């Protein structure tokens, strides 16, 4: 159970009423208005001190220098930036799988297809459990252990549960997973099982799992590791620091993120705003959020209410990672759109499938939810929100191998059979490369090679 620790020195602010509190006073939601909390960073902001202890030039040099160190904390691409994270107590130290330090790739074919000259992918699928969740999980799981919890839990569309289960196991904690029955990919489920989570496939959707879990953690001493946990978002902030470092601190024009529960867009936006405040960068990139048409709560919220009131939806999309209709962090995400001048866009199932195959053709690959970024970029270029001369970064959130079923069905031409998208999906044919079953003869292979050579 929670005991008095250094965690209690970390101040949190309610994003609704602005009340300042601590974890021991409030848990993870405001006691006054029940809205979400965020870590106040830098803390001196509230005591009226200026950010005099932040020397951006010295920190940039120190962070780079740490890449040559073999200390676990320095080998982590999250804890390497520990000066911008809440201070963890000294009881245990961080739980790390050497997360972060993910590659930035140039996508030349995708750039041509989207109609921009400079397109990059920051591939967070290259994290230890194959998704961006690890960058937040290392921080929040470490705080859970520091605070004395034996159990951690999450509701998940798959990636959070895989990540949480791994970090809990590394940190000697038990983990409870609630996932929607039949609506997550087998590879993500198998990860949670392998890392020893108590895994419940619940006969509801993600939003239903979240409702159940909120009640469970109110009754039991279990630490909630969904992205409404403000410590997760602090860890996810480091992705923005690392991205800017990879650009030698030159600011790209646009950063494009998939939107589900909206923790990631909130974290990246918080990081960018803080980075500008602290003098790491001179201006902000526009941060835009892309959703699947079938899970477009933020798009509707922005378009129908100007971002004032959440419009929840009954979510449905083959990009199961973002099959979420009642996003927890919607207010934080709206604030990021306003602060950075970004926008929201939605893309169809066929557009997602096409974009995913195109990212694959660049030799990079990702899971369907990540591909909404490229599909969205194409629309933003068409609508002239993005200029062809601007530099764009797509945040790829999950690895290709997270959802092999989707990829196999796509290439075999089965993905949209019997769905309402069947006709529209005809445009995918040139991208499909189903495996061929051949007789075991040299001639048979040479024949397909000859045909392939003629058509390439
Ligand atoms: N991309 C992937 C691969 C995801 O797994 C998720 C969310 C998102 C994008 C959306 O990020 O929720 O921060 O807006 N997956 C969560 C999960 C919900 O349970 O794994 P978000």
PDB file of C-alpha atoms in Angstrom, residues 96-379:
ATOM      1  CA  UNK A  96      14.004  -0.221 -17.206  1.00  0.00           C
ATOM      2  CA  UNK A  97      14.126  -2.457 -20.268  1.00  0.00           C
ATOM      3  CA  UNK A  98      16.342   0.109 -22.059  1.00  0.00           C
ATOM      4  CA  UNK A  99      13.296   1.662 -23.720  1.00  0.00           C
ATOM      5  CA  UNK A 100      13.435   4.702 -26.002  1.00  0.00           C
ATOM      6  CA  UNK A 101      16.411   5.507 -28.250  1.00  0.00           C
ATOM      7  CA  UNK A 102      14.143   4.643 -31.175  1.00  0.00           C
ATOM      8  CA  UNK A 103      15.110   5.349 -34.784  1.00  0.00           C
ATOM      9  CA  UNK A 104      14.096   8.229 -37.013  1.00  0.00           C
ATOM     10  CA  UNK A 105      13.757   7.060 -40.622  1.00  0.00           C
ATOM     11  CA  UNK A 106      13.331   9.032 -43.824  1.00  0.00           C
ATOM     12  CA  UNK A 107      10.367   7.680 -45.839  1.00  0.00           C
ATOM     13  CA  UNK A 108      11.059   8.451 -49.486  1.00  0.00           C
ATOM     14  CA  UNK A 109       8.295   6.425 -51.187  1.00  0.00           C
ATOM     15  CA  UNK A 110       5.681   7.530 -48.686  1.00  0.00           C
ATOM     16  CA  UNK A 111       6.809  11.131 -49.176  1.00  0.00           C
ATOM     17  CA  UNK A 112       6.119  10.834 -52.913  1.00  0.00           C
ATOM     18  CA  UNK A 113       2.758   9.255 -52.286  1.00  0.00           C
ATOM     19  CA  UNK A 114       1.764  11.953 -49.773  1.00  0.00           C
ATOM     20  CA  UNK A 115       3.120  14.793 -51.920  1.00  0.00           C
ATOM     21  CA  UNK A 116       5.703  16.195 -49.487  1.00  0.00           C
ATOM     22  CA  UNK A 117       9.446  16.535 -49.942  1.00  0.00           C
ATOM     23  CA  UNK A 118      10.677  15.659 -46.453  1.00  0.00           C
ATOM     24  CA  UNK A 119       8.908  12.936 -44.554  1.00  0.00           C
ATOM     25  CA  UNK A 120      10.245  11.102 -41.489  1.00  0.00           C
ATOM     26  CA  UNK A 121       8.978   8.342 -39.252  1.00  0.00           C
ATOM     27  CA  UNK A 122       9.858   8.217 -35.567  1.00  0.00           C
ATOM     28  CA  UNK A 123       9.407   4.487 -35.026  1.00  0.00           C
ATOM     29  CA  UNK A 124       8.280   3.838 -31.462  1.00  0.00           C
ATOM     30  CA  UNK A 125       7.462   0.261 -32.456  1.00  0.00           C
ATOM     31  CA  UNK A 126      11.196  -0.364 -31.960  1.00  0.00           C
ATOM     32  CA  UNK A 127      10.752  -0.226 -28.175  1.00  0.00           C
ATOM     33  CA  UNK A 128      11.346  -3.405 -26.075  1.00  0.00           C
ATOM     34  CA  UNK A 129       7.727  -4.617 -26.166  1.00  0.00           C
ATOM     35  CA  UNK A 130       7.096  -3.231 -29.645  1.00  0.00           C
ATOM     36  CA  UNK A 131       5.118  -0.066 -28.931  1.00  0.00           C
ATOM     37  CA  UNK A 132       5.381   3.492 -27.611  1.00  0.00           C
ATOM     38  CA  UNK A 133       3.816   2.414 -24.326  1.00  0.00           C
ATOM     39  CA  UNK A 134       7.226   1.416 -22.914  1.00  0.00           C
ATOM     40  CA  UNK A 135       8.422   5.034 -22.707  1.00  0.00           C
ATOM     41  CA  UNK A 136       5.612   5.900 -20.283  1.00  0.00           C
ATOM     42  CA  UNK A 137       5.442   2.542 -18.565  1.00  0.00           C
ATOM     43  CA  UNK A 138       9.032   2.624 -17.332  1.00  0.00           C
ATOM     44  CA  UNK A 139       8.229   5.800 -15.394  1.00  0.00           C
ATOM     45  CA  UNK A 140       4.744   4.976 -14.072  1.00  0.00           C
ATOM     46  CA  UNK A 141       5.650   1.389 -13.121  1.00  0.00           C
ATOM     47  CA  UNK A 142       8.730   2.672 -11.294  1.00  0.00           C
ATOM     48  CA  UNK A 143       6.544   5.107  -9.327  1.00  0.00           C
ATOM     49  CA  UNK A 144       4.110   2.286  -8.500  1.00  0.00           C
ATOM     50  CA  UNK A 145       6.958   0.206  -7.041  1.00  0.00           C
ATOM     51  CA  UNK A 146       8.479   3.190  -5.251  1.00  0.00           C
ATOM     52  CA  UNK A 147       5.074   3.877  -3.719  1.00  0.00           C
ATOM     53  CA  UNK A 148       4.890   0.326  -2.375  1.00  0.00           C
ATOM     54  CA  UNK A 149       2.213  -1.204  -4.620  1.00  0.00           C
ATOM     55  CA  UNK A 150       2.185  -4.982  -5.151  1.00  0.00           C
ATOM     56  CA  UNK A 151      -0.420  -4.952  -7.932  1.00  0.00           C
ATOM     57  CA  UNK A 152      -0.708  -2.813 -11.063  1.00  0.00           C
ATOM     58  CA  UNK A 153      -3.545  -2.909 -13.601  1.00  0.00           C
ATOM     59  CA  UNK A 154      -4.773  -1.548 -16.915  1.00  0.00           C
ATOM     60  CA  UNK A 155      -7.617  -1.774 -19.392  1.00  0.00           C
ATOM     61  CA  UNK A 156      -6.132  -2.116 -22.849  1.00  0.00           C
ATOM     62  CA  UNK A 157      -6.547  -2.617 -26.558  1.00  0.00           C
ATOM     63  CA  UNK A 158      -3.367  -4.711 -26.294  1.00  0.00           C
ATOM     64  CA  UNK A 159      -0.199  -2.645 -26.273  1.00  0.00           C
ATOM     65  CA  UNK A 160      -0.557  -1.100 -22.818  1.00  0.00           C
ATOM     66  CA  UNK A 161      -1.183  -4.548 -21.355  1.00  0.00           C
ATOM     67  CA  UNK A 162       1.878  -6.036 -23.099  1.00  0.00           C
ATOM     68  CA  UNK A 163       4.053  -3.215 -21.839  1.00  0.00           C
ATOM     69  CA  UNK A 164       2.619  -3.114 -18.325  1.00  0.00           C
ATOM     70  CA  UNK A 165       2.979  -6.879 -17.904  1.00  0.00           C
ATOM     71  CA  UNK A 166       6.659  -6.707 -18.891  1.00  0.00           C
ATOM     72  CA  UNK A 167       7.553  -3.815 -16.584  1.00  0.00           C
ATOM     73  CA  UNK A 168       5.564  -5.287 -13.690  1.00  0.00           C
ATOM     74  CA  UNK A 169       7.424  -8.573 -14.104  1.00  0.00           C
ATOM     75  CA  UNK A 170      10.801  -6.803 -14.203  1.00  0.00           C
ATOM     76  CA  UNK A 171       9.847  -4.824 -11.105  1.00  0.00           C
ATOM     77  CA  UNK A 172       8.587  -7.817  -9.099  1.00  0.00           C
ATOM     78  CA  UNK A 173       4.930  -6.692  -9.115  1.00  0.00           C
ATOM     79  CA  UNK A 174       1.792  -8.599 -10.120  1.00  0.00           C
ATOM     80  CA  UNK A 175      -0.303  -7.256 -12.996  1.00  0.00           C
ATOM     81  CA  UNK A 176      -3.997  -7.404 -13.855  1.00  0.00           C
ATOM     82  CA  UNK A 177      -5.087  -6.907 -17.474  1.00  0.00           C
ATOM     83  CA  UNK A 178      -8.632  -6.257 -18.734  1.00  0.00           C
ATOM     84  CA  UNK A 179      -8.924  -6.547 -22.503  1.00  0.00           C
ATOM     85  CA  UNK A 180     -11.996  -6.592 -24.770  1.00  0.00           C
ATOM     86  CA  UNK A 181     -12.803 -10.203 -25.654  1.00  0.00           C
ATOM     87  CA  UNK A 182     -11.954 -11.023 -29.289  1.00  0.00           C
ATOM     88  CA  UNK A 183     -11.043  -7.456 -30.253  1.00  0.00           C
ATOM     89  CA  UNK A 184      -7.292  -7.389 -29.757  1.00  0.00           C
ATOM     90  CA  UNK A 185      -4.550  -8.983 -31.776  1.00  0.00           C
ATOM     91  CA  UNK A 186      -3.229 -12.362 -30.661  1.00  0.00           C
ATOM     92  CA  UNK A 187       0.354 -11.213 -30.616  1.00  0.00           C
ATOM     93  CA  UNK A 188      -0.396  -8.545 -28.010  1.00  0.00           C
ATOM     94  CA  UNK A 189      -2.407 -10.999 -25.909  1.00  0.00           C
ATOM     95  CA  UNK A 190       0.430 -13.527 -26.078  1.00  0.00           C
ATOM     96  CA  UNK A 191       2.877 -10.934 -24.753  1.00  0.00           C
ATOM     97  CA  UNK A 192       0.745 -10.278 -21.652  1.00  0.00           C
ATOM     98  CA  UNK A 193       0.536 -14.020 -21.021  1.00  0.00           C
ATOM     99  CA  UNK A 194       4.257 -14.566 -21.453  1.00  0.00           C
ATOM    100  CA  UNK A 195       5.106 -11.776 -18.990  1.00  0.00           C
ATOM    101  CA  UNK A 196       2.837 -13.399 -16.412  1.00  0.00           C
ATOM    102  CA  UNK A 197      -0.128 -11.002 -16.240  1.00  0.00           C
ATOM    103  CA  UNK A 198      -3.445 -12.108 -14.774  1.00  0.00           C
ATOM    104  CA  UNK A 199      -5.269 -11.622 -18.075  1.00  0.00           C
ATOM    105  CA  UNK A 200      -9.052 -11.233 -18.312  1.00  0.00           C
ATOM    106  CA  UNK A 201     -10.775 -11.154 -21.691  1.00  0.00           C
ATOM    107  CA  UNK A 202     -13.926  -9.263 -20.770  1.00  0.00           C
ATOM    108  CA  UNK A 203     -17.136  -9.440 -22.823  1.00  0.00           C
ATOM    109  CA  UNK A 204     -17.238  -5.716 -23.574  1.00  0.00           C
ATOM    110  CA  UNK A 205     -15.207  -3.121 -25.479  1.00  0.00           C
ATOM    111  CA  UNK A 206     -12.209  -1.041 -24.279  1.00  0.00           C
ATOM    112  CA  UNK A 207     -14.479   1.643 -22.840  1.00  0.00           C
ATOM    113  CA  UNK A 208     -16.372  -1.017 -20.867  1.00  0.00           C
ATOM    114  CA  UNK A 209     -13.081  -2.479 -19.551  1.00  0.00           C
ATOM    115  CA  UNK A 210     -12.026   1.002 -18.443  1.00  0.00           C
ATOM    116  CA  UNK A 211     -15.297   1.538 -16.545  1.00  0.00           C
ATOM    117  CA  UNK A 212     -14.887  -1.761 -14.694  1.00  0.00           C
ATOM    118  CA  UNK A 213     -11.287  -1.096 -13.813  1.00  0.00           C
ATOM    119  CA  UNK A 214     -11.992   2.392 -12.466  1.00  0.00           C
ATOM    120  CA  UNK A 215     -14.306   0.779  -9.913  1.00  0.00           C
ATOM    121  CA  UNK A 216     -11.906  -2.037  -9.099  1.00  0.00           C
ATOM    122  CA  UNK A 217      -8.980   0.288  -8.312  1.00  0.00           C
ATOM    123  CA  UNK A 218     -11.277   2.328  -6.059  1.00  0.00           C
ATOM    124  CA  UNK A 219     -11.951  -0.787  -4.000  1.00  0.00           C
ATOM    125  CA  UNK A 220      -8.520  -2.449  -3.985  1.00  0.00           C
ATOM    126  CA  UNK A 221      -4.942  -1.229  -3.430  1.00  0.00           C
ATOM    127  CA  UNK A 222      -4.097  -1.616  -7.114  1.00  0.00           C
ATOM    128  CA  UNK A 223      -2.127   0.998  -9.058  1.00  0.00           C
ATOM    129  CA  UNK A 224      -3.789   2.096 -12.323  1.00  0.00           C
ATOM    130  CA  UNK A 225      -1.407   2.208 -15.273  1.00  0.00           C
ATOM    131  CA  UNK A 226      -3.673   3.556 -18.013  1.00  0.00           C
ATOM    132  CA  UNK A 227      -2.654   6.823 -19.646  1.00  0.00           C
ATOM    133  CA  UNK A 228      -4.912   8.850 -17.347  1.00  0.00           C
ATOM    134  CA  UNK A 229      -1.995   8.183 -14.959  1.00  0.00           C
ATOM    135  CA  UNK A 230       0.010  11.437 -15.216  1.00  0.00           C
ATOM    136  CA  UNK A 231       3.350   9.673 -14.628  1.00  0.00           C
ATOM    137  CA  UNK A 232       2.901   7.648 -17.828  1.00  0.00           C
ATOM    138  CA  UNK A 233       2.588  10.850 -19.810  1.00  0.00           C
ATOM    139  CA  UNK A 234       5.758  12.253 -18.228  1.00  0.00           C
ATOM    140  CA  UNK A 235       7.708   9.271 -19.589  1.00  0.00           C
ATOM    141  CA  UNK A 236       6.086   9.605 -23.007  1.00  0.00           C
ATOM    142  CA  UNK A 237       7.245  13.235 -23.088  1.00  0.00           C
ATOM    143  CA  UNK A 238      10.824  12.072 -23.657  1.00  0.00           C
ATOM    144  CA  UNK A 239       9.889  10.950 -27.180  1.00  0.00           C
ATOM    145  CA  UNK A 240       9.599  14.615 -28.148  1.00  0.00           C
ATOM    146  CA  UNK A 241      12.985  15.435 -26.567  1.00  0.00           C
ATOM    147  CA  UNK A 242      14.621  12.541 -28.392  1.00  0.00           C
ATOM    148  CA  UNK A 243      12.960  13.501 -31.689  1.00  0.00           C
ATOM    149  CA  UNK A 244      14.256  17.059 -31.447  1.00  0.00           C
ATOM    150  CA  UNK A 245      17.704  15.755 -30.513  1.00  0.00           C
ATOM    151  CA  UNK A 246      17.652  13.609 -33.682  1.00  0.00           C
ATOM    152  CA  UNK A 247      16.883  16.769 -35.663  1.00  0.00           C
ATOM    153  CA  UNK A 248      19.818  18.528 -33.951  1.00  0.00           C
ATOM    154  CA  UNK A 249      17.167  20.676 -32.251  1.00  0.00           C
ATOM    155  CA  UNK A 250      15.863  22.090 -35.555  1.00  0.00           C
ATOM    156  CA  UNK A 251      12.089  22.108 -35.282  1.00  0.00           C
ATOM    157  CA  UNK A 252      10.091  20.176 -37.934  1.00  0.00           C
ATOM    158  CA  UNK A 253       6.931  21.874 -39.216  1.00  0.00           C
ATOM    159  CA  UNK A 254       4.453  19.109 -38.393  1.00  0.00           C
ATOM    160  CA  UNK A 255       4.258  16.117 -36.085  1.00  0.00           C
ATOM    161  CA  UNK A 256       1.407  13.686 -36.810  1.00  0.00           C
ATOM    162  CA  UNK A 257       0.127  11.220 -34.200  1.00  0.00           C
ATOM    163  CA  UNK A 258      -2.600   8.551 -34.126  1.00  0.00           C
ATOM    164  CA  UNK A 259      -5.340   9.231 -31.575  1.00  0.00           C
ATOM    165  CA  UNK A 260      -7.052   6.619 -29.389  1.00  0.00           C
ATOM    166  CA  UNK A 261      -7.349   7.327 -25.688  1.00  0.00           C
ATOM    167  CA  UNK A 262      -5.337  10.503 -26.478  1.00  0.00           C
ATOM    168  CA  UNK A 263      -2.592  10.058 -23.893  1.00  0.00           C
ATOM    169  CA  UNK A 264       0.184  10.124 -26.459  1.00  0.00           C
ATOM    170  CA  UNK A 265      -0.846  13.333 -28.198  1.00  0.00           C
ATOM    171  CA  UNK A 266      -1.271  14.925 -24.756  1.00  0.00           C
ATOM    172  CA  UNK A 267       2.207  13.828 -23.646  1.00  0.00           C
ATOM    173  CA  UNK A 268       3.986  14.940 -26.822  1.00  0.00           C
ATOM    174  CA  UNK A 269       2.183  18.284 -26.742  1.00  0.00           C
ATOM    175  CA  UNK A 270       3.046  18.839 -23.067  1.00  0.00           C
ATOM    176  CA  UNK A 271       6.685  18.110 -23.855  1.00  0.00           C
ATOM    177  CA  UNK A 272       6.816  20.495 -26.801  1.00  0.00           C
ATOM    178  CA  UNK A 273       5.215  23.345 -24.866  1.00  0.00           C
ATOM    179  CA  UNK A 274       7.583  22.818 -21.917  1.00  0.00           C
ATOM    180  CA  UNK A 275      10.574  22.560 -24.262  1.00  0.00           C
ATOM    181  CA  UNK A 276       9.781  25.949 -25.724  1.00  0.00           C
ATOM    182  CA  UNK A 277       9.216  27.456 -22.258  1.00  0.00           C
ATOM    183  CA  UNK A 278      12.574  26.143 -21.065  1.00  0.00           C
ATOM    184  CA  UNK A 279      14.459  27.405 -24.106  1.00  0.00           C
ATOM    185  CA  UNK A 280      15.247  24.062 -25.765  1.00  0.00           C
ATOM    186  CA  UNK A 281      13.477  25.088 -28.986  1.00  0.00           C
ATOM    187  CA  UNK A 282      12.558  28.511 -30.401  1.00  0.00           C
ATOM    188  CA  UNK A 283       9.109  27.562 -31.773  1.00  0.00           C
ATOM    189  CA  UNK A 284       6.522  24.777 -31.721  1.00  0.00           C
ATOM    190  CA  UNK A 285       5.767  22.318 -34.518  1.00  0.00           C
ATOM    191  CA  UNK A 286       2.080  21.828 -35.310  1.00  0.00           C
ATOM    192  CA  UNK A 287       0.883  18.618 -33.665  1.00  0.00           C
ATOM    193  CA  UNK A 288      -2.068  16.985 -35.455  1.00  0.00           C
ATOM    194  CA  UNK A 289      -4.077  13.951 -34.373  1.00  0.00           C
ATOM    195  CA  UNK A 290      -5.508  11.382 -36.798  1.00  0.00           C
ATOM    196  CA  UNK A 291      -8.290   8.949 -35.934  1.00  0.00           C
ATOM    197  CA  UNK A 292     -10.053   6.112 -37.711  1.00  0.00           C
ATOM    198  CA  UNK A 293     -13.467   7.179 -39.060  1.00  0.00           C
ATOM    199  CA  UNK A 294     -15.064   4.500 -36.890  1.00  0.00           C
ATOM    200  CA  UNK A 295     -13.416   5.752 -33.691  1.00  0.00           C
ATOM    201  CA  UNK A 296     -13.489   9.503 -34.250  1.00  0.00           C
ATOM    202  CA  UNK A 297     -14.508  10.951 -30.885  1.00  0.00           C
ATOM    203  CA  UNK A 298     -11.883  13.723 -30.934  1.00  0.00           C
ATOM    204  CA  UNK A 299     -12.641  14.686 -34.537  1.00  0.00           C
ATOM    205  CA  UNK A 300     -16.333  15.031 -33.695  1.00  0.00           C
ATOM    206  CA  UNK A 301     -15.588  16.814 -30.427  1.00  0.00           C
ATOM    207  CA  UNK A 302     -13.512  19.440 -32.235  1.00  0.00           C
ATOM    208  CA  UNK A 303     -15.783  19.809 -35.271  1.00  0.00           C
ATOM    209  CA  UNK A 304     -19.131  19.713 -33.486  1.00  0.00           C
ATOM    210  CA  UNK A 305     -18.406  21.475 -30.178  1.00  0.00           C
ATOM    211  CA  UNK A 306     -15.220  23.450 -30.873  1.00  0.00           C
ATOM    212  CA  UNK A 307     -13.464  21.148 -28.389  1.00  0.00           C
ATOM    213  CA  UNK A 308     -15.753  22.108 -25.510  1.00  0.00           C
ATOM    214  CA  UNK A 309     -17.638  18.867 -24.856  1.00  0.00           C
ATOM    215  CA  UNK A 310     -16.699  15.266 -25.566  1.00  0.00           C
ATOM    216  CA  UNK A 311     -18.761  13.544 -28.257  1.00  0.00           C
ATOM    217  CA  UNK A 312     -18.338   9.844 -27.370  1.00  0.00           C
ATOM    218  CA  UNK A 313     -18.862   7.270 -30.139  1.00  0.00           C
ATOM    219  CA  UNK A 314     -19.503   3.522 -30.381  1.00  0.00           C
ATOM    220  CA  UNK A 315     -16.060   2.669 -31.714  1.00  0.00           C
ATOM    221  CA  UNK A 316     -15.388   0.238 -34.532  1.00  0.00           C
ATOM    222  CA  UNK A 317     -12.236  -0.103 -36.627  1.00  0.00           C
ATOM    223  CA  UNK A 318      -9.880  -2.856 -37.791  1.00  0.00           C
ATOM    224  CA  UNK A 319      -7.082  -0.758 -36.300  1.00  0.00           C
ATOM    225  CA  UNK A 320      -7.959  -2.367 -32.965  1.00  0.00           C
ATOM    226  CA  UNK A 321      -5.333  -0.428 -30.977  1.00  0.00           C
ATOM    227  CA  UNK A 322      -7.387   2.744 -31.425  1.00  0.00           C
ATOM    228  CA  UNK A 323     -10.840   1.173 -31.149  1.00  0.00           C
ATOM    229  CA  UNK A 324     -11.822   3.624 -28.406  1.00  0.00           C
ATOM    230  CA  UNK A 325     -15.002   5.722 -28.253  1.00  0.00           C
ATOM    231  CA  UNK A 326     -14.671   7.563 -24.955  1.00  0.00           C
ATOM    232  CA  UNK A 327     -11.096   8.863 -24.816  1.00  0.00           C
ATOM    233  CA  UNK A 328      -9.858   9.640 -21.295  1.00  0.00           C
ATOM    234  CA  UNK A 329      -7.435  12.429 -22.193  1.00  0.00           C
ATOM    235  CA  UNK A 330      -9.605  14.352 -24.691  1.00  0.00           C
ATOM    236  CA  UNK A 331      -9.351  17.672 -22.825  1.00  0.00           C
ATOM    237  CA  UNK A 332      -5.572  17.488 -22.689  1.00  0.00           C
ATOM    238  CA  UNK A 333      -5.476  16.684 -26.425  1.00  0.00           C
ATOM    239  CA  UNK A 334      -7.726  19.650 -27.310  1.00  0.00           C
ATOM    240  CA  UNK A 335      -5.399  21.899 -25.331  1.00  0.00           C
ATOM    241  CA  UNK A 336      -2.413  20.586 -27.329  1.00  0.00           C
ATOM    242  CA  UNK A 337      -4.155  21.236 -30.649  1.00  0.00           C
ATOM    243  CA  UNK A 338      -4.826  24.804 -29.529  1.00  0.00           C
ATOM    244  CA  UNK A 339      -1.297  25.384 -28.201  1.00  0.00           C
ATOM    245  CA  UNK A 340       0.493  24.059 -31.292  1.00  0.00           C
ATOM    246  CA  UNK A 341      -1.962  25.103 -34.020  1.00  0.00           C
ATOM    247  CA  UNK A 342      -2.450  21.483 -35.122  1.00  0.00           C
ATOM    248  CA  UNK A 343      -5.636  19.910 -36.416  1.00  0.00           C
ATOM    249  CA  UNK A 344      -7.658  16.683 -36.367  1.00  0.00           C
ATOM    250  CA  UNK A 345      -8.497  14.414 -39.291  1.00  0.00           C
ATOM    251  CA  UNK A 346     -10.190  11.075 -39.794  1.00  0.00           C
ATOM    252  CA  UNK A 347      -9.373   8.329 -42.282  1.00  0.00           C
ATOM    253  CA  UNK A 348     -11.274   5.343 -43.665  1.00  0.00           C
ATOM    254  CA  UNK A 349     -10.451   1.664 -43.172  1.00  0.00           C
ATOM    255  CA  UNK A 350      -9.268   1.357 -46.775  1.00  0.00           C
ATOM    256  CA  UNK A 351      -7.099   4.469 -46.464  1.00  0.00           C
ATOM    257  CA  UNK A 352      -5.489   2.961 -43.336  1.00  0.00           C
ATOM    258  CA  UNK A 353      -4.797  -0.353 -45.092  1.00  0.00           C
ATOM    259  CA  UNK A 354      -3.244   1.399 -48.107  1.00  0.00           C
ATOM    260  CA  UNK A 355      -1.049   3.629 -45.935  1.00  0.00           C
ATOM    261  CA  UNK A 356       0.133   0.652 -43.903  1.00  0.00           C
ATOM    262  CA  UNK A 357       1.217  -1.187 -47.056  1.00  0.00           C
ATOM    263  CA  UNK A 358       3.008   1.942 -48.308  1.00  0.00           C
ATOM    264  CA  UNK A 359       4.950   2.281 -45.037  1.00  0.00           C
ATOM    265  CA  UNK A 360       5.847  -1.400 -45.439  1.00  0.00           C
ATOM    266  CA  UNK A 361       7.096  -0.716 -48.979  1.00  0.00           C
ATOM    267  CA  UNK A 362       9.557   1.777 -47.524  1.00  0.00           C
ATOM    268  CA  UNK A 363      11.056  -1.123 -45.558  1.00  0.00           C
ATOM    269  CA  UNK A 364       9.810   0.195 -42.241  1.00  0.00           C
ATOM    270  CA  UNK A 365       6.453  -1.398 -41.435  1.00  0.00           C
ATOM    271  CA  UNK A 366       4.051  -0.672 -38.585  1.00  0.00           C
ATOM    272  CA  UNK A 367       0.759  -1.814 -37.112  1.00  0.00           C
ATOM    273  CA  UNK A 368      -2.539  -0.502 -38.550  1.00  0.00           C
ATOM    274  CA  UNK A 369      -3.145   2.154 -35.865  1.00  0.00           C
ATOM    275  CA  UNK A 370       0.207   3.774 -36.681  1.00  0.00           C
ATOM    276  CA  UNK A 371      -0.619   3.934 -40.396  1.00  0.00           C
ATOM    277  CA  UNK A 372      -3.448   6.418 -39.816  1.00  0.00           C
ATOM    278  CA  UNK A 373      -0.669   9.029 -39.660  1.00  0.00           C
ATOM    279  CA  UNK A 374       0.311   8.628 -43.329  1.00  0.00           C
ATOM    280  CA  UNK A 375      -3.320   8.333 -44.440  1.00  0.00           C
ATOM    281  CA  UNK A 376      -4.085  11.519 -42.490  1.00  0.00           C
ATOM    282  CA  UNK A 377      -1.077  13.355 -43.893  1.00  0.00           C
ATOM    283  CA  UNK A 378      -2.319  12.719 -47.436  1.00  0.00           C
ATOM    284  CA  UNK A 379      -5.595  14.410 -46.519  1.00  0.00           C
TER     285      UNK A 379
END
